[in-house]
Amino acid sequence: MSTFTLPSLVILLSFLSVANSGSIGINYGRIANDLPSPAKVVQLLKTQGVNRVKLYDSDSNVLTSLSGSNISVTVALPNEQLFQAASKQSFTDSWVQSNILSYYPKTLIEFIAVGNEVFVDPKNTTPFLVPAMKNVYSSLVKYGVASSIKVSSPVALSALENSYPSSSGSFKPDLIEPVIKPMLSFLKQTGSPLMVNIYPFFAYIANTDTISLDYALLRDNKGQTDPNNGLVYKSLFEAQIDAVYAAMKALNFDDVATAISETGWPSKGDENEVGASAVNAAAYNGNLVRRVLTGSGTPLKPNEPLNVYLFALFNENQKPGPTSERNYGLFYPNEVKVYDIPLTREGLESGPTVNNRSKSVVVTAPTSSPLPAPVNGGGNVEASKVVNTWCVANEKAPREKLQAALDYACGEGGADCRPIQSGATCYDPDTLEAHASYAFNSYYQKKARGTGTCDFNRAAYVVTQHPKYGSCKFPTGY
């Protein structure tokens, strides 16, 4: 992600730990003018089971709202203060007193993030990063809280010179001696993780000819074998993490832990941002949550738990850049979900499966705005005057067209696709046509059988005989 110029904060979700499973977090940015108040956000987080929060600043209202909430907090010293923090110990002493000790321990501060993606900061603050980190740490030591509050700094994946294959991962040569080695040495000495921002979405849209969407979205795929060590990667996400591990190992710092401070997939993008959609965002984040909470580490470090922070909690309407930048949220500002994915181990066990197929995605549409028209809507089907009509898949439609329409219905269209999840009442028969028919009919009925709502670019049509697939019963209305 691009460097933030306005206050942002990151919310981390915590979950029960089992075996080598990791934890999932969610970034909560505030570059918007329509978000709930910090007090309301804290309540939202508590209802979602959140017990960790990370700020990109040290906003007083946010820290005050978090006081007594039992939510652990990471605060940040922004890039624009790095020069002062690096230059004067007295500055960090004062900063720690005002922004840490004034709230701690009622506000459970556990991390300080010094800067954000400093290496790509256009103001060239890189030389000040490590000295600033050291001064912040010294201030924590001075006030007796260094053992309970750690110091780190989120780094963009662009700090790597090479990332493919993973075993060839290396840092950019001009960063190694001035900042990478000193920073890793500091992190090792203080027992803190290296925070890394990883976005397979960016790699995918830049290489759609060589990177499969399934590989990018953590869906079932053949995987890719690293030619240097024979390790097999089933996702781009894991391959990118191991490239960071390899880069650290090359500098003899492979014993420093990592935390993925940002990762996500946009639900909407510009025309050239291939793959930006609610369906793909739900697939990426949903599959990643399942991978992190029920799996172990990466192929290179299978025993290292993955600690991952999703980006982001809300869509942020004032972020600059392409459309995708404003559409990474799991929630709309009115707190309605952009799409619905399990976020806890309990949710994974009881909620809908979001795994390897588009039909498994369940999306909740916002109540504040109407649903978009069907794919290439404008069909010639008139609103039915007969109560008992249904919408089914056109068996003559190409599979690619059926799949695209199914993706839309279960995604942006807001169809109820829970009955076609694995193990649910309408999962069998497990065929594209059967699942598409159920999803199309759900959309059609929800839209009151209106004109063009059973078209999907000629991938569906209306029938007057009740469809039946096994024991599955298609609804007639909602």
Short mmCIF file of C-alpha atoms in Angstrom, two decimals:
data_model
loop_
_atom_site.label_atom_id
_atom_site.label_comp_id
_atom_site.label_asym_id
_atom_site.label_seq_id
_atom_site.Cartn_x
_atom_site.Cartn_y
_atom_site.Cartn_z
CA MET A 1 0.00 0.00 0.00
CA SER A 2 1.09 3.56 -0.51
CA THR A 3 2.41 5.48 2.46
CA PHE A 4 -0.36 7.02 4.55
CA THR A 5 -0.44 10.78 4.87
CA LEU A 6 -3.49 10.92 7.16
CA PRO A 7 -4.09 9.13 10.46
CA SER A 8 -4.84 5.46 10.15
CA LEU A 9 -5.07 2.64 12.58
CA VAL A 10 -4.95 -1.10 12.35
CA ILE A 11 -7.26 -3.43 14.17
CA LEU A 12 -6.00 -6.86 14.97
CA LEU A 13 -8.33 -9.76 15.60
CA SER A 14 -7.05 -12.37 18.04
CA PHE A 15 -8.04 -15.99 18.06
CA LEU A 16 -7.47 -19.16 20.02
CA SER A 17 -4.08 -20.65 19.28
CA VAL A 18 -3.83 -24.29 18.37
CA ALA A 19 -0.73 -26.18 17.31
CA ASN A 20 1.23 -23.87 14.99
CA SER A 21 -1.76 -21.85 13.81
CA GLY A 22 -1.34 -18.10 13.72
CA SER A 23 -3.53 -15.05 14.23
CA ILE A 24 -5.54 -12.83 11.93
CA GLY A 25 -5.68 -9.06 12.15
CA ILE A 26 -7.54 -6.38 10.27
CA ASN A 27 -6.32 -2.90 9.36
CA TYR A 28 -8.66 -0.04 10.18
CA GLY A 29 -7.77 3.09 8.23
CA ARG A 30 -9.28 6.50 8.93
CA ILE A 31 -8.68 8.29 5.63
CA ALA A 32 -12.37 9.00 5.22
CA ASN A 33 -15.03 11.51 6.26
CA ASP A 34 -17.89 9.10 6.88
CA LEU A 35 -16.58 6.60 9.44
CA PRO A 36 -18.09 5.82 12.85
CA SER A 37 -16.65 7.55 15.90
CA PRO A 38 -13.78 5.82 17.73
CA ALA A 39 -16.17 4.90 20.54
CA LYS A 40 -18.52 3.17 18.08
CA VAL A 41 -15.58 1.45 16.40
CA VAL A 42 -14.44 0.03 19.73
CA GLN A 43 -17.93 -1.36 20.28
CA LEU A 44 -17.93 -2.85 16.78
CA LEU A 45 -14.58 -4.47 17.43
CA LYS A 46 -15.75 -5.94 20.70
CA THR A 47 -18.82 -7.44 19.04
CA GLN A 48 -16.49 -8.98 16.45
CA GLY A 49 -14.29 -10.49 19.18
CA VAL A 50 -11.37 -8.16 18.51
CA ASN A 51 -8.81 -7.79 21.29
CA ARG A 52 -5.91 -6.09 19.51
CA VAL A 53 -5.72 -2.68 17.84
CA LYS A 54 -2.87 -1.04 16.00
CA LEU A 55 -2.80 2.70 15.27
CA TYR A 56 -0.84 4.48 12.57
CA ASP A 57 -0.74 7.41 14.95
CA SER A 58 -1.37 8.04 18.61
CA ASP A 59 -4.74 9.78 18.34
CA SER A 60 -5.96 10.79 21.77
CA ASN A 61 -9.65 10.11 21.06
CA VAL A 62 -8.87 6.60 19.88
CA LEU A 63 -6.56 5.79 22.78
CA THR A 64 -9.08 7.19 25.26
CA SER A 65 -11.89 5.14 23.70
CA LEU A 66 -9.76 2.02 24.01
CA SER A 67 -9.05 2.61 27.70
CA GLY A 68 -10.44 -0.20 29.82
CA SER A 69 -11.58 -2.15 26.76
CA ASN A 70 -9.09 -5.02 27.25
CA ILE A 71 -8.07 -4.47 23.63
CA SER A 72 -4.29 -4.50 23.19
CA VAL A 73 -2.97 -1.55 21.20
CA THR A 74 -0.13 -0.76 18.83
CA VAL A 75 0.51 2.94 18.39
CA ALA A 76 2.68 4.55 15.73
CA LEU A 77 5.16 7.36 15.41
CA PRO A 78 4.46 8.77 11.91
CA ASN A 79 7.06 9.28 9.17
CA GLU A 80 7.00 13.05 9.51
CA GLN A 81 8.34 12.78 13.07
CA LEU A 82 11.22 10.42 12.27
CA PHE A 83 13.80 13.19 11.89
CA GLN A 84 13.07 14.62 15.34
CA ALA A 85 12.91 11.16 16.91
CA ALA A 86 16.28 10.25 15.40
CA SER A 87 17.92 13.54 16.35
CA LYS A 88 16.96 13.97 19.99
CA GLN A 89 16.48 11.52 22.81
CA SER A 90 14.58 14.28 24.59
CA PHE A 91 11.98 14.22 21.78
CA THR A 92 11.27 10.50 22.16
CA ASP A 93 11.26 10.86 25.96
CA SER A 94 8.55 13.49 25.63
CA TRP A 95 6.71 11.50 22.95
CA VAL A 96 6.65 8.35 25.08
CA GLN A 97 5.44 10.31 28.09
CA SER A 98 2.61 11.97 26.14
CA ASN A 99 1.56 9.14 23.84
CA ILE A 100 2.33 6.02 25.87
CA LEU A 101 2.54 6.66 29.59
CA SER A 102 -0.48 9.00 29.60
CA TYR A 103 -2.67 6.04 28.65
CA TYR A 104 -0.75 2.94 29.69
CA PRO A 105 -1.66 0.53 31.28
CA LYS A 106 -5.43 1.26 31.20
CA THR A 107 -4.99 1.32 27.44
CA LEU A 108 -3.07 -1.90 26.80
CA ILE A 109 -0.27 -0.65 24.54
CA GLU A 110 1.93 -3.53 23.37
CA PHE A 111 3.72 -2.26 20.23
CA ILE A 112 5.07 0.96 18.78
CA ALA A 113 5.35 1.06 14.99
CA VAL A 114 8.03 3.58 14.09
CA GLY A 115 7.10 4.94 10.67
CA ASN A 116 5.26 3.14 7.86
CA GLU A 117 6.81 1.87 4.62
CA VAL A 118 9.64 4.31 5.20
CA PHE A 119 11.77 3.05 2.30
CA VAL A 120 9.17 4.30 -0.21
CA ASP A 121 8.47 7.55 1.62
CA PRO A 122 8.91 10.32 -1.01
CA LYS A 123 10.38 12.56 1.69
CA ASN A 124 13.40 10.26 2.00
CA THR A 125 13.15 9.52 5.72
CA THR A 126 15.03 6.21 5.47
CA PRO A 127 18.27 7.45 7.13
CA PHE A 128 16.31 8.38 10.25
CA LEU A 129 14.47 5.08 10.74
CA VAL A 130 16.86 2.96 12.81
CA PRO A 131 18.13 5.86 14.98
CA ALA A 132 14.49 6.76 15.69
CA MET A 133 13.68 3.15 16.61
CA LYS A 134 16.64 3.02 18.97
CA ASN A 135 15.72 6.30 20.65
CA VAL A 136 12.11 5.19 21.14
CA TYR A 137 13.36 1.96 22.69
CA SER A 138 15.78 3.83 24.96
CA SER A 139 12.90 5.98 26.19
CA LEU A 140 10.88 2.87 26.96
CA VAL A 141 13.85 1.52 28.92
CA LYS A 142 14.16 4.81 30.77
CA TYR A 143 10.55 4.62 31.95
CA GLY A 144 10.65 0.91 32.75
CA VAL A 145 8.23 -0.40 30.10
CA ALA A 146 10.59 -1.81 27.45
CA SER A 147 9.95 -5.37 28.56
CA SER A 148 6.22 -5.14 27.80
CA ILE A 149 6.16 -2.77 24.80
CA LYS A 150 8.03 -3.77 21.62
CA VAL A 151 9.28 -1.56 18.76
CA SER A 152 9.14 -2.37 15.02
CA SER A 153 8.40 -0.75 11.64
CA PRO A 154 6.21 -1.96 8.71
CA VAL A 155 8.24 -2.51 5.53
CA ALA A 156 6.86 -2.73 1.98
CA LEU A 157 7.67 -5.85 -0.05
CA SER A 158 9.33 -3.52 -2.55
CA ALA A 159 12.33 -3.53 -0.20
CA LEU A 160 13.26 -6.79 -1.94
CA GLU A 161 15.48 -6.76 -5.01
CA ASN A 162 14.43 -10.33 -5.91
CA SER A 163 11.37 -12.28 -4.80
CA TYR A 164 11.18 -15.10 -7.38
CA PRO A 165 11.86 -17.86 -6.88
CA SER A 166 11.39 -17.54 -3.13
CA SER A 167 14.78 -19.08 -2.35
CA SER A 168 16.43 -16.23 -4.28
CA GLY A 169 14.84 -13.55 -2.13
CA SER A 170 17.19 -10.64 -1.44
CA PHE A 171 17.01 -7.07 -0.23
CA LYS A 172 17.86 -4.13 -2.45
CA PRO A 173 21.65 -3.65 -2.25
CA ASP A 174 21.44 0.08 -1.48
CA LEU A 175 19.33 -0.63 1.63
CA ILE A 176 21.32 -3.48 3.15
CA GLU A 177 24.22 -1.75 4.90
CA PRO A 178 22.60 1.62 5.70
CA VAL A 179 19.32 0.33 7.17
CA ILE A 180 18.37 -3.35 6.71
CA LYS A 181 21.23 -4.88 8.70
CA PRO A 182 21.04 -2.32 11.53
CA MET A 183 17.24 -2.73 11.75
CA LEU A 184 17.34 -6.52 11.79
CA SER A 185 20.09 -6.41 14.41
CA PHE A 186 17.92 -4.13 16.56
CA LEU A 187 14.88 -6.38 16.14
CA LYS A 188 16.93 -9.44 17.07
CA GLN A 189 18.34 -7.78 20.18
CA THR A 190 14.91 -6.59 21.38
CA GLY A 191 12.96 -9.71 20.42
CA SER A 192 10.67 -7.86 18.03
CA PRO A 193 9.31 -9.07 14.66
CA LEU A 194 9.93 -7.55 11.26
CA MET A 195 6.61 -6.16 10.03
CA VAL A 196 6.06 -6.67 6.28
CA ASN A 197 3.24 -5.48 4.00
CA ILE A 198 2.47 -8.13 1.37
CA TYR A 199 -0.07 -7.81 -1.47
CA PRO A 200 -0.33 -10.69 -3.96
CA PHE A 201 -2.94 -8.54 -5.75
CA PHE A 202 -0.24 -6.19 -7.03
CA ALA A 203 1.92 -9.02 -8.34
CA TYR A 204 -1.11 -10.64 -9.99
CA ILE A 205 -2.35 -7.57 -11.90
CA ALA A 206 1.19 -6.94 -13.15
CA ASN A 207 1.67 -10.55 -14.30
CA THR A 208 -1.74 -11.98 -15.27
CA ASP A 209 -0.08 -13.82 -18.14
CA THR A 210 2.13 -15.86 -15.80
CA ILE A 211 0.35 -15.90 -12.42
CA SER A 212 -2.92 -17.81 -12.20
CA LEU A 213 -5.82 -16.29 -10.29
CA ASP A 214 -6.25 -19.50 -8.27
CA TYR A 215 -2.61 -19.26 -7.14
CA ALA A 216 -3.11 -15.63 -6.11
CA LEU A 217 -6.40 -16.32 -4.28
CA LEU A 218 -5.16 -19.39 -2.33
CA ARG A 219 -7.56 -21.64 -4.22
CA ASP A 220 -6.77 -25.23 -5.20
CA ASN A 221 -4.05 -25.28 -7.84
CA LYS A 222 -1.10 -27.34 -9.00
CA GLY A 223 1.32 -25.13 -7.15
CA GLN A 224 4.78 -23.97 -8.14
CA THR A 225 8.04 -25.70 -7.30
CA ASP A 226 11.05 -23.67 -6.28
CA PRO A 227 13.82 -24.93 -8.60
CA ASN A 228 16.53 -24.26 -6.02
CA ASN A 229 15.20 -26.24 -3.06
CA GLY A 230 12.26 -28.26 -4.39
CA LEU A 231 9.71 -26.67 -2.04
CA VAL A 232 6.19 -26.55 -3.47
CA TYR A 233 4.12 -23.38 -3.08
CA LYS A 234 0.34 -23.46 -3.28
CA SER A 235 -0.11 -19.70 -2.97
CA LEU A 236 1.65 -16.52 -3.99
CA PHE A 237 1.17 -15.23 -0.45
CA GLU A 238 3.37 -17.96 1.05
CA ALA A 239 5.91 -17.61 -1.72
CA GLN A 240 6.28 -13.90 -0.99
CA ILE A 241 6.70 -14.48 2.74
CA ASP A 242 9.42 -17.04 2.13
CA ALA A 243 11.19 -14.60 -0.18
CA VAL A 244 11.45 -12.28 2.84
CA TYR A 245 12.73 -15.15 5.01
CA ALA A 246 15.31 -16.01 2.36
CA ALA A 247 16.44 -12.39 2.16
CA MET A 248 16.91 -12.27 5.95
CA LYS A 249 18.73 -15.60 5.95
CA ALA A 250 21.16 -14.29 3.34
CA LEU A 251 22.14 -11.64 5.90
CA ASN A 252 22.31 -14.18 8.76
CA PHE A 253 19.13 -12.94 10.43
CA ASP A 254 16.87 -15.92 9.81
CA ASP A 255 16.07 -16.07 13.54
CA VAL A 256 14.09 -12.81 13.41
CA ALA A 257 10.32 -13.40 13.37
CA THR A 258 7.96 -11.73 10.92
CA ALA A 259 4.45 -10.32 11.11
CA ILE A 260 2.41 -9.54 8.00
CA SER A 261 1.23 -6.07 8.92
CA GLU A 262 -0.89 -5.57 5.79
CA THR A 263 -2.42 -7.82 3.17
CA GLY A 264 -5.71 -7.77 1.34
CA TRP A 265 -7.61 -7.71 -1.94
CA PRO A 266 -9.85 -4.88 -3.25
CA SER A 267 -13.56 -5.43 -3.89
CA LYS A 268 -13.56 -2.87 -6.69
CA GLY A 269 -10.97 -1.34 -9.02
CA ASP A 270 -10.33 0.54 -12.23
CA GLU A 271 -10.62 -1.14 -15.61
CA ASN A 272 -6.92 -2.00 -15.67
CA GLU A 273 -7.01 -3.48 -12.15
CA VAL A 274 -7.82 -6.99 -13.30
CA GLY A 275 -9.28 -9.21 -10.61
CA ALA A 276 -10.51 -6.46 -8.31
CA SER A 277 -13.98 -7.68 -7.28
CA ALA A 278 -15.99 -8.56 -4.19
CA VAL A 279 -15.93 -12.24 -5.14
CA ASN A 280 -12.14 -12.31 -5.40
CA ALA A 281 -11.69 -10.20 -2.27
CA ALA A 282 -13.87 -12.61 -0.30
CA ALA A 283 -12.01 -15.59 -1.78
CA TYR A 284 -8.55 -14.18 -0.95
CA ASN A 285 -9.33 -13.00 2.56
CA GLY A 286 -11.56 -15.97 3.39
CA ASN A 287 -9.04 -18.53 2.17
CA LEU A 288 -6.23 -16.69 3.93
CA VAL A 289 -8.09 -16.66 7.24
CA ARG A 290 -8.69 -20.39 6.98
CA ARG A 291 -5.07 -21.00 6.01
CA VAL A 292 -3.71 -18.98 8.93
CA LEU A 293 -6.04 -20.21 11.65
CA THR A 294 -6.04 -23.90 10.74
CA GLY A 295 -2.60 -24.36 9.20
CA SER A 296 1.04 -24.08 10.17
CA GLY A 297 3.80 -21.92 8.73
CA THR A 298 5.23 -21.57 5.25
CA PRO A 299 7.11 -24.23 3.26
CA LEU A 300 10.43 -22.68 4.29
CA LYS A 301 9.44 -22.23 7.95
CA PRO A 302 6.63 -24.71 8.64
CA ASN A 303 6.85 -24.29 12.42
CA GLU A 304 6.61 -20.48 12.41
CA PRO A 305 2.99 -19.37 12.99
CA LEU A 306 1.61 -16.84 10.51
CA ASN A 307 0.51 -13.61 12.13
CA VAL A 308 -1.43 -11.68 9.52
CA TYR A 309 -3.31 -8.38 9.51
CA LEU A 310 -5.93 -8.03 6.79
CA PHE A 311 -6.42 -4.71 5.08
CA ALA A 312 -8.91 -3.22 5.88
CA LEU A 313 -11.85 -2.72 8.22
CA PHE A 314 -13.64 0.01 6.23
CA ASN A 315 -13.67 1.35 2.70
CA GLU A 316 -11.96 4.77 2.90
CA ASN A 317 -13.46 7.37 0.57
CA GLN A 318 -10.66 9.95 0.85
CA LYS A 319 -7.69 7.79 -0.02
CA PRO A 320 -5.84 8.99 -3.12
CA GLY A 321 -4.84 6.81 -6.03
CA PRO A 322 -6.73 4.22 -8.09
CA THR A 323 -10.24 3.04 -7.24
CA SER A 324 -8.89 -0.05 -5.49
CA GLU A 325 -7.30 2.09 -2.77
CA ARG A 326 -10.77 3.11 -1.58
CA ASN A 327 -12.23 -0.39 -1.70
CA TYR A 328 -10.23 -2.73 0.52
CA GLY A 329 -12.73 -2.70 3.38
CA LEU A 330 -14.57 -5.63 4.86
CA PHE A 331 -17.25 -3.15 5.94
CA TYR A 332 -18.96 -0.13 4.46
CA PRO A 333 -18.85 2.96 6.70
CA ASN A 334 -22.40 2.15 7.87
CA GLU A 335 -20.94 -1.09 9.33
CA VAL A 336 -22.69 -3.32 6.77
CA LYS A 337 -20.39 -6.03 5.42
CA VAL A 338 -19.06 -5.67 1.88
CA TYR A 339 -18.83 -9.47 1.89
CA ASP A 340 -19.18 -12.08 4.57
CA ILE A 341 -16.27 -14.30 5.53
CA PRO A 342 -15.48 -16.18 8.75
CA LEU A 343 -12.88 -14.36 10.85
CA THR A 344 -12.56 -16.62 13.88
CA ARG A 345 -11.96 -20.32 14.45
CA GLU A 346 -15.52 -20.57 15.70
CA GLY A 347 -16.75 -18.88 12.57
CA LEU A 348 -14.74 -21.23 10.39
CA GLU A 349 -16.38 -24.20 12.07
CA SER A 350 -19.96 -22.92 11.95
CA GLY A 351 -20.08 -20.41 9.12
CA PRO A 352 -20.13 -20.73 5.34
CA THR A 353 -17.08 -22.18 3.64
CA VAL A 354 -15.05 -19.71 1.60
CA ASN A 355 -12.49 -21.93 0.01
CA ASN A 356 -11.59 -22.92 -3.49
CA ARG A 357 -14.60 -22.13 -5.63
CA SER A 358 -16.51 -18.98 -6.40
CA LYS A 359 -19.79 -20.63 -5.42
CA SER A 360 -18.53 -20.79 -1.85
CA VAL A 361 -18.50 -17.02 -1.44
CA VAL A 362 -21.38 -15.42 0.41
CA VAL A 363 -21.65 -11.67 0.07
CA THR A 364 -23.85 -9.31 2.03
CA ALA A 365 -24.93 -6.28 0.02
CA PRO A 366 -25.24 -2.88 1.71
CA THR A 367 -28.73 -1.79 2.67
CA SER A 368 -27.84 1.83 2.04
CA SER A 369 -27.54 1.44 -1.72
CA PRO A 370 -29.37 -0.63 -4.32
CA LEU A 371 -27.90 -3.80 -5.77
CA PRO A 372 -26.30 -3.33 -9.17
CA ALA A 373 -28.04 -4.60 -12.27
CA PRO A 374 -27.36 -8.17 -13.35
CA VAL A 375 -24.35 -8.97 -15.51
CA ASN A 376 -25.00 -7.35 -18.87
CA GLY A 377 -28.55 -6.77 -17.65
CA GLY A 378 -31.24 -5.44 -19.90
CA GLY A 379 -32.53 -8.84 -20.92
CA ASN A 380 -35.91 -9.11 -22.55
CA VAL A 381 -37.60 -11.11 -19.82
CA GLU A 382 -40.62 -9.21 -18.55
CA ALA A 383 -41.52 -9.12 -14.88
CA SER A 384 -43.45 -12.30 -14.31
CA LYS A 385 -47.16 -12.03 -13.69
CA VAL A 386 -47.13 -15.68 -12.66
CA VAL A 387 -46.24 -16.29 -9.05
CA ASN A 388 -44.48 -19.60 -9.55
CA THR A 389 -41.55 -18.91 -11.86
CA TRP A 390 -37.91 -19.72 -11.34
CA CYS A 391 -34.56 -18.87 -12.91
CA VAL A 392 -32.16 -21.61 -14.00
CA ALA A 393 -28.82 -21.84 -15.77
CA ASN A 394 -28.72 -22.13 -19.54
CA GLU A 395 -27.13 -25.53 -20.13
CA LYS A 396 -25.95 -24.35 -23.56
CA ALA A 397 -23.99 -21.40 -22.15
CA PRO A 398 -20.16 -21.73 -22.14
CA ARG A 399 -18.74 -22.78 -18.79
CA GLU A 400 -16.72 -19.56 -18.59
CA LYS A 401 -19.91 -17.51 -18.93
CA LEU A 402 -21.72 -19.62 -16.33
CA GLN A 403 -18.81 -19.28 -13.91
CA ALA A 404 -18.63 -15.50 -14.37
CA ALA A 405 -22.37 -15.19 -13.81
CA LEU A 406 -22.19 -17.43 -10.74
CA ASP A 407 -19.36 -15.31 -9.37
CA TYR A 408 -21.51 -12.23 -9.83
CA ALA A 409 -24.67 -13.72 -8.31
CA CYS A 410 -22.89 -15.01 -5.18
CA GLY A 411 -20.76 -11.88 -5.00
CA GLU A 412 -21.90 -8.43 -6.00
CA GLY A 413 -25.43 -9.65 -6.69
CA GLY A 414 -26.03 -10.67 -3.09
CA ALA A 415 -27.66 -14.03 -3.81
CA ASP A 416 -28.05 -16.39 -0.86
CA CYS A 417 -25.46 -19.01 -1.76
CA ARG A 418 -25.21 -20.63 1.65
CA PRO A 419 -27.28 -23.69 0.63
CA ILE A 420 -24.68 -24.57 -2.03
CA GLN A 421 -21.77 -24.61 0.38
CA SER A 422 -20.03 -27.92 0.98
CA GLY A 423 -22.24 -30.09 3.18
CA ALA A 424 -25.29 -27.82 2.87
CA THR A 425 -28.70 -28.89 1.59
CA CYS A 426 -28.17 -27.92 -2.06
CA TYR A 427 -24.49 -28.75 -2.44
CA ASP A 428 -25.31 -31.99 -4.28
CA PRO A 429 -25.08 -32.47 -7.15
CA ASP A 430 -21.73 -30.71 -7.11
CA THR A 431 -21.90 -29.33 -10.67
CA LEU A 432 -21.46 -25.87 -12.07
CA GLU A 433 -24.89 -25.90 -13.70
CA ALA A 434 -26.70 -26.99 -10.52
CA HIS A 435 -25.00 -24.43 -8.31
CA ALA A 436 -25.40 -21.67 -10.89
CA SER A 437 -29.11 -22.44 -11.20
CA TYR A 438 -29.62 -22.14 -7.45
CA ALA A 439 -27.66 -18.88 -7.28
CA PHE A 440 -29.43 -17.39 -10.32
CA ASN A 441 -32.82 -18.25 -8.88
CA SER A 442 -31.93 -16.75 -5.50
CA TYR A 443 -30.96 -13.49 -7.21
CA TYR A 444 -34.09 -13.59 -9.39
CA GLN A 445 -36.43 -14.12 -6.44
CA LYS A 446 -34.70 -11.49 -4.30
CA LYS A 447 -35.16 -8.99 -7.13
CA ALA A 448 -38.91 -9.81 -7.21
CA ARG A 449 -38.56 -11.50 -10.60
CA GLY A 450 -38.10 -8.12 -12.25
CA THR A 451 -37.23 -7.37 -15.86
CA GLY A 452 -33.80 -8.63 -16.83
CA THR A 453 -33.08 -10.28 -13.49
CA CYS A 454 -32.91 -13.75 -15.04
CA ASP A 455 -30.54 -13.04 -17.91
CA PHE A 456 -26.92 -12.96 -16.76
CA ASN A 457 -25.66 -12.27 -20.26
CA ARG A 458 -27.83 -15.07 -21.68
CA ALA A 459 -26.51 -17.57 -19.15
CA ALA A 460 -29.97 -18.09 -17.60
CA TYR A 461 -33.66 -18.20 -18.43
CA VAL A 462 -37.07 -18.36 -16.70
CA VAL A 463 -38.96 -21.63 -16.24
CA THR A 464 -42.47 -22.33 -14.95
CA GLN A 465 -41.77 -25.80 -13.62
CA HIS A 466 -40.21 -26.02 -10.19
CA PRO A 467 -36.51 -26.99 -10.65
CA LYS A 468 -35.30 -29.95 -8.63
CA TYR A 469 -31.78 -31.18 -8.07
CA GLY A 470 -31.78 -34.16 -5.74
CA SER A 471 -33.43 -33.10 -2.48
CA CYS A 472 -32.71 -29.42 -3.08
CA LYS A 473 -35.77 -27.17 -3.14
CA PHE A 474 -35.52 -23.83 -4.94
CA PRO A 475 -37.22 -20.93 -3.16
CA THR A 476 -40.10 -19.18 -4.86
CA GLY A 477 -39.81 -15.88 -3.05
CA TYR A 478 -38.18 -14.08 -0.11
#
